[in-house]
PDB file of C-alpha atoms in Angstrom:
ATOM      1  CA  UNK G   1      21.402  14.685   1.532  1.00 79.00           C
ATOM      2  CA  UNK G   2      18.120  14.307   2.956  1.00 85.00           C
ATOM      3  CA  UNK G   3      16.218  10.866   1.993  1.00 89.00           C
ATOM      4  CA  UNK G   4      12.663  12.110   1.830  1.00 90.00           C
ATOM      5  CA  UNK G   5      11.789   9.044  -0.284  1.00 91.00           C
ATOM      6  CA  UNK G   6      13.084   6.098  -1.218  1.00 91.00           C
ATOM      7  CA  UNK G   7      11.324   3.272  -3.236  1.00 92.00           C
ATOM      8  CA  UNK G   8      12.100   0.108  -5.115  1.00 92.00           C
ATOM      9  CA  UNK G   9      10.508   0.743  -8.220  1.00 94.00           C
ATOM     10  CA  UNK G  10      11.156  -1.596 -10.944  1.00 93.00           C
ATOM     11  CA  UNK G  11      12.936  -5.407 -10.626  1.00 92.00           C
ATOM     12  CA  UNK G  12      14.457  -6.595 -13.646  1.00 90.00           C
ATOM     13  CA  UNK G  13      15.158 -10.361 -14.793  1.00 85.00           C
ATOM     14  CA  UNK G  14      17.069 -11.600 -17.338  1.00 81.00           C
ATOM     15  CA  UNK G  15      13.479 -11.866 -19.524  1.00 82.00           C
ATOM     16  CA  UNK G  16      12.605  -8.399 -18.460  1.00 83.00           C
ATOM     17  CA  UNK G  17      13.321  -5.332 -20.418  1.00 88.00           C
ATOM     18  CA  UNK G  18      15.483  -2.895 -19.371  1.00 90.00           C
ATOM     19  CA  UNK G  19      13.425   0.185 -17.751  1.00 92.00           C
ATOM     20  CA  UNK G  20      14.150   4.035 -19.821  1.00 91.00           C
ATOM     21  CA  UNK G  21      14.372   6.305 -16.882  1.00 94.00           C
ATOM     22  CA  UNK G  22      14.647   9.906 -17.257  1.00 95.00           C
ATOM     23  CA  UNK G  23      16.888  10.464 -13.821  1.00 97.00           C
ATOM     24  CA  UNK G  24      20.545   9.543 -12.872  1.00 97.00           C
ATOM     25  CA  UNK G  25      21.422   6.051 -12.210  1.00 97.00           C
ATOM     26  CA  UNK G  26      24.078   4.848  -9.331  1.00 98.00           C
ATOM     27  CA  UNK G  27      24.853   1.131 -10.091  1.00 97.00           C
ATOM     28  CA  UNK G  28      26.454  -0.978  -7.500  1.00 97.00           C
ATOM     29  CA  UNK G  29      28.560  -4.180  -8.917  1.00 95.00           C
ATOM     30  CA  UNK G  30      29.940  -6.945  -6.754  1.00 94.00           C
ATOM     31  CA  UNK G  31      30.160 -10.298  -5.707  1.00 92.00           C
ATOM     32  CA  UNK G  32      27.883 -12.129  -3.666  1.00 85.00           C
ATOM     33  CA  UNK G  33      28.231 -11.232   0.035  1.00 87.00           C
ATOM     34  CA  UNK G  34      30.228  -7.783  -0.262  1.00 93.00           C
ATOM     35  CA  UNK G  35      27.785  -6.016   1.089  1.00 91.00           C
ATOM     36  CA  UNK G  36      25.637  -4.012  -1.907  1.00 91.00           C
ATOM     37  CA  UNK G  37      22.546  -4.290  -0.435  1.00 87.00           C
ATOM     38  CA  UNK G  38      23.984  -3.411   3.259  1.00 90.00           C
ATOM     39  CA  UNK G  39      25.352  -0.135   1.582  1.00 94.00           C
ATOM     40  CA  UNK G  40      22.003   0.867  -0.268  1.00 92.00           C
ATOM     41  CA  UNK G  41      20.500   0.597   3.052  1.00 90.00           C
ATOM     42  CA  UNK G  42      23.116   2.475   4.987  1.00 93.00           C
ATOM     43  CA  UNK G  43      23.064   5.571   2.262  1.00 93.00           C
ATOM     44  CA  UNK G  44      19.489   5.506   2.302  1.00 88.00           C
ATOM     45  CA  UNK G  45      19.521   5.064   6.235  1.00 85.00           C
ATOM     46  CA  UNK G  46      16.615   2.323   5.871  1.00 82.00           C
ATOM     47  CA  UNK G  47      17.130  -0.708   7.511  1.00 78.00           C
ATOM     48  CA  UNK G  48      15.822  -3.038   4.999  1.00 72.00           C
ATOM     49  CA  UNK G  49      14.479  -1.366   2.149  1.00 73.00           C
ATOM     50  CA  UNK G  50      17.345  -3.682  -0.287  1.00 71.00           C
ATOM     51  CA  UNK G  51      17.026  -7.278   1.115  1.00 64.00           C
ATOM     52  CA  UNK G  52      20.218  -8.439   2.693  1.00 58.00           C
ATOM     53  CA  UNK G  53      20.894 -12.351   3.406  1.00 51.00           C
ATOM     54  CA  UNK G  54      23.786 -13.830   5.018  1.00 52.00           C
ATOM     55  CA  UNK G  55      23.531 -16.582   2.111  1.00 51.00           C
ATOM     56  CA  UNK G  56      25.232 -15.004  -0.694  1.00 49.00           C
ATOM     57  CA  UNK G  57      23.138 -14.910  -4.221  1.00 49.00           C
ATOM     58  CA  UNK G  58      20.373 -13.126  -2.638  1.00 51.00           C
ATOM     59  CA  UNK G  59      20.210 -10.278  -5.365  1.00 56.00           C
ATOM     60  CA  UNK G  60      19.109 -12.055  -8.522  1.00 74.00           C
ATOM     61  CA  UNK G  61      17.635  -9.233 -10.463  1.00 86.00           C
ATOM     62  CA  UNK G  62      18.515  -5.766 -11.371  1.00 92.00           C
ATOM     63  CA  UNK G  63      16.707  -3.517  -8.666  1.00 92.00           C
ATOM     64  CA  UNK G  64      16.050  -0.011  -9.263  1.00 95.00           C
ATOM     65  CA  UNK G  65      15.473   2.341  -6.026  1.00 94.00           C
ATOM     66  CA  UNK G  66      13.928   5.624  -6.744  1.00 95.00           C
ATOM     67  CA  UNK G  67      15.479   8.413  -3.958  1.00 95.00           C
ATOM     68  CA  UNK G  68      13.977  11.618  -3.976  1.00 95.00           C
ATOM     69  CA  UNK G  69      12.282  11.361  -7.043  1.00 96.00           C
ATOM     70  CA  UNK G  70      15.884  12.830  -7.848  1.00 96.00           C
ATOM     71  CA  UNK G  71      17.871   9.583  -8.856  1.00 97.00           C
ATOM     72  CA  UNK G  72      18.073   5.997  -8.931  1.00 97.00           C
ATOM     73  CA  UNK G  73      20.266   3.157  -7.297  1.00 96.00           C
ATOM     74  CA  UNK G  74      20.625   0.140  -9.392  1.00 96.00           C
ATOM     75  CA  UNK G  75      21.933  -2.806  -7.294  1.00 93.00           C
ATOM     76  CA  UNK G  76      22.831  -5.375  -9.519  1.00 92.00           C
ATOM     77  CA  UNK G  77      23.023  -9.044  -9.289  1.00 87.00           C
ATOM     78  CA  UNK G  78      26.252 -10.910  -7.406  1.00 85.00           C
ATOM     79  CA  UNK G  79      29.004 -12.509  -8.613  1.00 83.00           C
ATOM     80  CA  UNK G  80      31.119 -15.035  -7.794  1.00 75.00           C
ATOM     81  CA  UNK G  81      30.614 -17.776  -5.936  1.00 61.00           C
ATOM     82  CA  UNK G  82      26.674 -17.931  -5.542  1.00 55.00           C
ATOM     83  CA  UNK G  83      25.184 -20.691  -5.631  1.00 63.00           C
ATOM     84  CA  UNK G  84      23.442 -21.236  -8.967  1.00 65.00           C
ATOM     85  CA  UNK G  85      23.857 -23.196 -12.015  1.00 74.00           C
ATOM     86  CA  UNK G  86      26.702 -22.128 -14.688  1.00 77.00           C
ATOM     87  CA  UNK G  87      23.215 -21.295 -16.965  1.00 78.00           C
ATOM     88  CA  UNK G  88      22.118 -18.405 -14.389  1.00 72.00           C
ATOM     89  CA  UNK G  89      25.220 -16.789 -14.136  1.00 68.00           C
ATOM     90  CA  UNK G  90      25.951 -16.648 -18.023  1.00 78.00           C
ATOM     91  CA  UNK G  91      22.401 -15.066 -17.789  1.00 78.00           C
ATOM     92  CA  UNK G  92      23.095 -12.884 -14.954  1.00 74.00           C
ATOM     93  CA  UNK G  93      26.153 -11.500 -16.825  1.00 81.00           C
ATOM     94  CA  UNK G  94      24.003 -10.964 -20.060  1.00 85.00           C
ATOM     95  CA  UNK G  95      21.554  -9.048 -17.808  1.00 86.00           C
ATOM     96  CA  UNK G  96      24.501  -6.983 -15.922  1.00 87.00           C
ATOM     97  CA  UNK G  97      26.131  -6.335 -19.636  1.00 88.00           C
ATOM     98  CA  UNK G  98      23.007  -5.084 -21.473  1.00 90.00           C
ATOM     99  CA  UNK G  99      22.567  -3.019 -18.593  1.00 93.00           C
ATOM    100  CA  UNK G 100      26.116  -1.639 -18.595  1.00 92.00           C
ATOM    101  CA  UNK G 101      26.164  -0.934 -22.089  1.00 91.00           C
ATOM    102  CA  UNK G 102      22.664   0.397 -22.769  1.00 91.00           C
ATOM    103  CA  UNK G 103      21.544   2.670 -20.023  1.00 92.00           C
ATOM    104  CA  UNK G 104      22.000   6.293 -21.377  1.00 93.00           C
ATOM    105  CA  UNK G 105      20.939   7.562 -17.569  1.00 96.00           C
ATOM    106  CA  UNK G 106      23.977   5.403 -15.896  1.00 96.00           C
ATOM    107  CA  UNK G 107      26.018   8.285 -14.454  1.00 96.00           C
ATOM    108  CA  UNK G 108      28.766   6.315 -11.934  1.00 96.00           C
ATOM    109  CA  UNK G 109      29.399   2.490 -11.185  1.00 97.00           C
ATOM    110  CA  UNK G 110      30.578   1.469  -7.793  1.00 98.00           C
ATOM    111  CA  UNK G 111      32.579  -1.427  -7.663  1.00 98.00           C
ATOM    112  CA  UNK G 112      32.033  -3.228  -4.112  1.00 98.00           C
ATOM    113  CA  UNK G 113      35.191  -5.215  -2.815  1.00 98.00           C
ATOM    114  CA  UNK G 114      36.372  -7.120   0.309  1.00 97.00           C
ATOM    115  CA  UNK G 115      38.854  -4.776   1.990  1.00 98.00           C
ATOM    116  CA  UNK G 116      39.913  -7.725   3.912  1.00 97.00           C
ATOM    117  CA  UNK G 117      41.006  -9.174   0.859  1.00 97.00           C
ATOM    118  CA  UNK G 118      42.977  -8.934  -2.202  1.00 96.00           C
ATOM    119  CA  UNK G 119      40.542  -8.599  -5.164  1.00 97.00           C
ATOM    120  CA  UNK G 120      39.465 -12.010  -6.384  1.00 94.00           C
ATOM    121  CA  UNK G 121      39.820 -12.827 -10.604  1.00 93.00           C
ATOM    122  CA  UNK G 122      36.066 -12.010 -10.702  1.00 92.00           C
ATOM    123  CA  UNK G 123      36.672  -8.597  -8.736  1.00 95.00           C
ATOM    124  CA  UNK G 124      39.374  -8.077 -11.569  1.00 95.00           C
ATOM    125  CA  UNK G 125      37.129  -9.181 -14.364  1.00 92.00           C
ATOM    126  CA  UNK G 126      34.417  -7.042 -13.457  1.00 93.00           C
ATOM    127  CA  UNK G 127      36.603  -3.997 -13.019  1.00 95.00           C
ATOM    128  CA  UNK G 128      38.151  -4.425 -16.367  1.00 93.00           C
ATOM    129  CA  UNK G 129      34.427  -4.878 -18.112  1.00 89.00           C
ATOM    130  CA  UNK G 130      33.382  -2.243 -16.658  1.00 93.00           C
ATOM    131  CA  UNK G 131      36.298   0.092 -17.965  1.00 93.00           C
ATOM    132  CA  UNK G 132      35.348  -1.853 -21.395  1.00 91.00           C
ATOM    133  CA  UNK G 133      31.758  -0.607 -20.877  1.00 90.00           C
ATOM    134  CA  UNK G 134      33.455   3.460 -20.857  1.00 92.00           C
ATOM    135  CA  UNK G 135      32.844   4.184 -17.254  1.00 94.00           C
ATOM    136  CA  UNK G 136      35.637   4.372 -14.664  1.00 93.00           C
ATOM    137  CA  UNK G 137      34.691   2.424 -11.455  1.00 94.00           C
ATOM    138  CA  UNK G 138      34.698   3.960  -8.063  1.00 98.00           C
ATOM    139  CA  UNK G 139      35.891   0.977  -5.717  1.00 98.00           C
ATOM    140  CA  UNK G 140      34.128   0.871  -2.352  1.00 98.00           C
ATOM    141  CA  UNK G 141      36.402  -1.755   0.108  1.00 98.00           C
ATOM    142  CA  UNK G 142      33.301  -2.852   2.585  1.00 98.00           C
ATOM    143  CA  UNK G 143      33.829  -4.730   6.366  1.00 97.00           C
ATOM    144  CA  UNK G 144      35.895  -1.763   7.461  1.00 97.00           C
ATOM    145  CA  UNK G 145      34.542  -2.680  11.015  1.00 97.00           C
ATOM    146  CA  UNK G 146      36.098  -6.540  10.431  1.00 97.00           C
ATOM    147  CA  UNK G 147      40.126  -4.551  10.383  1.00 97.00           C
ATOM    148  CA  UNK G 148      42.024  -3.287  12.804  1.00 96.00           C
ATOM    149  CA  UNK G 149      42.733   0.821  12.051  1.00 95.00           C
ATOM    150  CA  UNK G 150      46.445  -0.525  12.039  1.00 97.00           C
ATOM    151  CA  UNK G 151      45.813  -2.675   9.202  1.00 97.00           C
ATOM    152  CA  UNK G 152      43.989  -0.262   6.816  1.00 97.00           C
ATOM    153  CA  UNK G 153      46.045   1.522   4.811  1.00 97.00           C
ATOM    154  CA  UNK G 154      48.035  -1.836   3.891  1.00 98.00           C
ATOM    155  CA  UNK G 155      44.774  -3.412   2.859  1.00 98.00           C
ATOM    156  CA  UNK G 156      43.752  -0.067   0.950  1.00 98.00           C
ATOM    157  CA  UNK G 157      47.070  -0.198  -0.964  1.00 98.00           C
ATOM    158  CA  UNK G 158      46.462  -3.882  -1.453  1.00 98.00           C
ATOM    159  CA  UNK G 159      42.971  -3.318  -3.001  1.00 98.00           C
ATOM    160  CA  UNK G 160      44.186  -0.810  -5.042  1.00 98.00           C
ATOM    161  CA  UNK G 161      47.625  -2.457  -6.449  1.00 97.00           C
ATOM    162  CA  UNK G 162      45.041  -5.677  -7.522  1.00 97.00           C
ATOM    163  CA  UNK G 163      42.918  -4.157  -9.534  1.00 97.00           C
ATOM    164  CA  UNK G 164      45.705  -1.614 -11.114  1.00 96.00           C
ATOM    165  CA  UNK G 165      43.995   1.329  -9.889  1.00 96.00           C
ATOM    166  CA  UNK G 166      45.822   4.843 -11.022  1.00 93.00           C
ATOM    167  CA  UNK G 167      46.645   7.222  -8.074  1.00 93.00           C
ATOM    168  CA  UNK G 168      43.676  10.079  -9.069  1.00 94.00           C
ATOM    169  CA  UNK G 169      41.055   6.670  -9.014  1.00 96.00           C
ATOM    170  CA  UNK G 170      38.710   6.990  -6.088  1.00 97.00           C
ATOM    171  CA  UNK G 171      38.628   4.268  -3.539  1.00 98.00           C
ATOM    172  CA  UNK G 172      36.072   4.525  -0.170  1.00 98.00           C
ATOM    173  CA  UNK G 173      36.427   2.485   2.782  1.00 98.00           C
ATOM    174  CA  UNK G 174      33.237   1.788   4.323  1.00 98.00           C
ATOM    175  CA  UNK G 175      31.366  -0.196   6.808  1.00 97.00           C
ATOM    176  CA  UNK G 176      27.640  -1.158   7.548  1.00 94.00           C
ATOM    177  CA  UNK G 177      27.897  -1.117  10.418  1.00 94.00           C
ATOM    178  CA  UNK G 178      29.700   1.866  11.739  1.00 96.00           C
ATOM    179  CA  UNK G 179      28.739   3.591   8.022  1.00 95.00           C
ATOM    180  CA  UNK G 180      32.144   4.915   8.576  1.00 97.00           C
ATOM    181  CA  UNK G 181      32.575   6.180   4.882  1.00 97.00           C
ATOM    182  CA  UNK G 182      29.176   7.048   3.748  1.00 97.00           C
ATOM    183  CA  UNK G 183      29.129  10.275   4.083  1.00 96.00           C
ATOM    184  CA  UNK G 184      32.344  10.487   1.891  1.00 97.00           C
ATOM    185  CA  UNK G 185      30.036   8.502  -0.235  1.00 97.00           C
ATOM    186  CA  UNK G 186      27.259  10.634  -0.362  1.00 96.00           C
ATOM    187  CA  UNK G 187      29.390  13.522  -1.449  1.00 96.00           C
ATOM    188  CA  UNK G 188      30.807  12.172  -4.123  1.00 97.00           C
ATOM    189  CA  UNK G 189      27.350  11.121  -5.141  1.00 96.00           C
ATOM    190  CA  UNK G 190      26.546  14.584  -5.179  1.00 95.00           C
ATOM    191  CA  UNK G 191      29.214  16.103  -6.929  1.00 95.00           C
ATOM    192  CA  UNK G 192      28.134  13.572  -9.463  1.00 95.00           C
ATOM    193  CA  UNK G 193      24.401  15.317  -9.114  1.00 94.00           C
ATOM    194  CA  UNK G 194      26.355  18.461  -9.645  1.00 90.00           C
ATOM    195  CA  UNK G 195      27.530  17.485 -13.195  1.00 69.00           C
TER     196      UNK G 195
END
């Protein structure tokens, strides 16, 4: 797909109200650090159109990137170990919940995880509410670039035996930096389009 436009258009808080969009929305779930914003950037080949930080946390709102005029990307706020008080995550998780549950445009949820890693509680939690929320997650495993090609399809099958993920359940490696995987991405975005 060609990215003739690309726009953050609305920011939501947890006192903000929920925009009503009339267009397909891509959310992107995760904890702090995974690399949401990094992707949104690489898929909309922008540079820094979603703010990235190396301190995790960064994301603290719902953000809501118009491409095309066609669709939206909705990176939502971090998980996990940011550095906050207990208050702001309960409120972060309100935010990410009423979002999950209410958005009649929300067409696919991509659940960022460490491929380097097996999936933390939280990644386990979050996979499991969003299930609860009647979506089935598409798992992207980011830092492709930080493994050896020798140790990627042992950390693929360890990604997927974590979160309990059924053979037919879609799983993308990907990396930022080489954006080995996007276009993979992109397609399946578009198939989504398609629907």
């Amino acid at each position: 797909m060609i990215i003739k436009k690309a726009d953050l258009e609305t920011v939501c808080g947890v006192t903000s109200r929920l925009p009503v969009n009339e267009l397909p929305e891509f959310a992107f779930a995760g904890k702090s650090n995974v690399g949401k914003s990094s992707l949104i950037n690489a898929l909309m080949n922008r540079k820094s159109l979603a703010r990235t930080s190396s301190a995790p946390g960064k994301t603290q709102t719902i953000n809501f990137y118009n491409v095309n005029d066609a669709f939206y990307y909705v990176d939502l706020p971090g998980y996990g170990y940011a550095a906050v008080s207990q208050q702001t995550k309960v409120e972060w998780g309100k935010l990410v919940e009423n979002y999950l549950k209410n958005s009649s445009m929300l067409r696919c949820v991509f659940l960022l995880v460490d491929l380097r890693h097996e999936p933390s509680a939280n990644d386990r939690q979050m996979y499991g509410w969003i299930r609860d929320s009647g979506f089935s997650p598409v798992v992207i495993a980011t830092k492709l670039d930080k493994l050896k090609r020798s140790q990627v399809k042992r950390q693929v099958t360890l990604v997927r035996d974590g979160l309990g993920l059924e053979p037919e359940d879609r799983l993308f490696p990907f990396s930022a930096e080489t954006k080995a995987g996007r276009e993979e991405i992109w397609q399946y975005i578009e198939e989504e389009l398609q629907l």
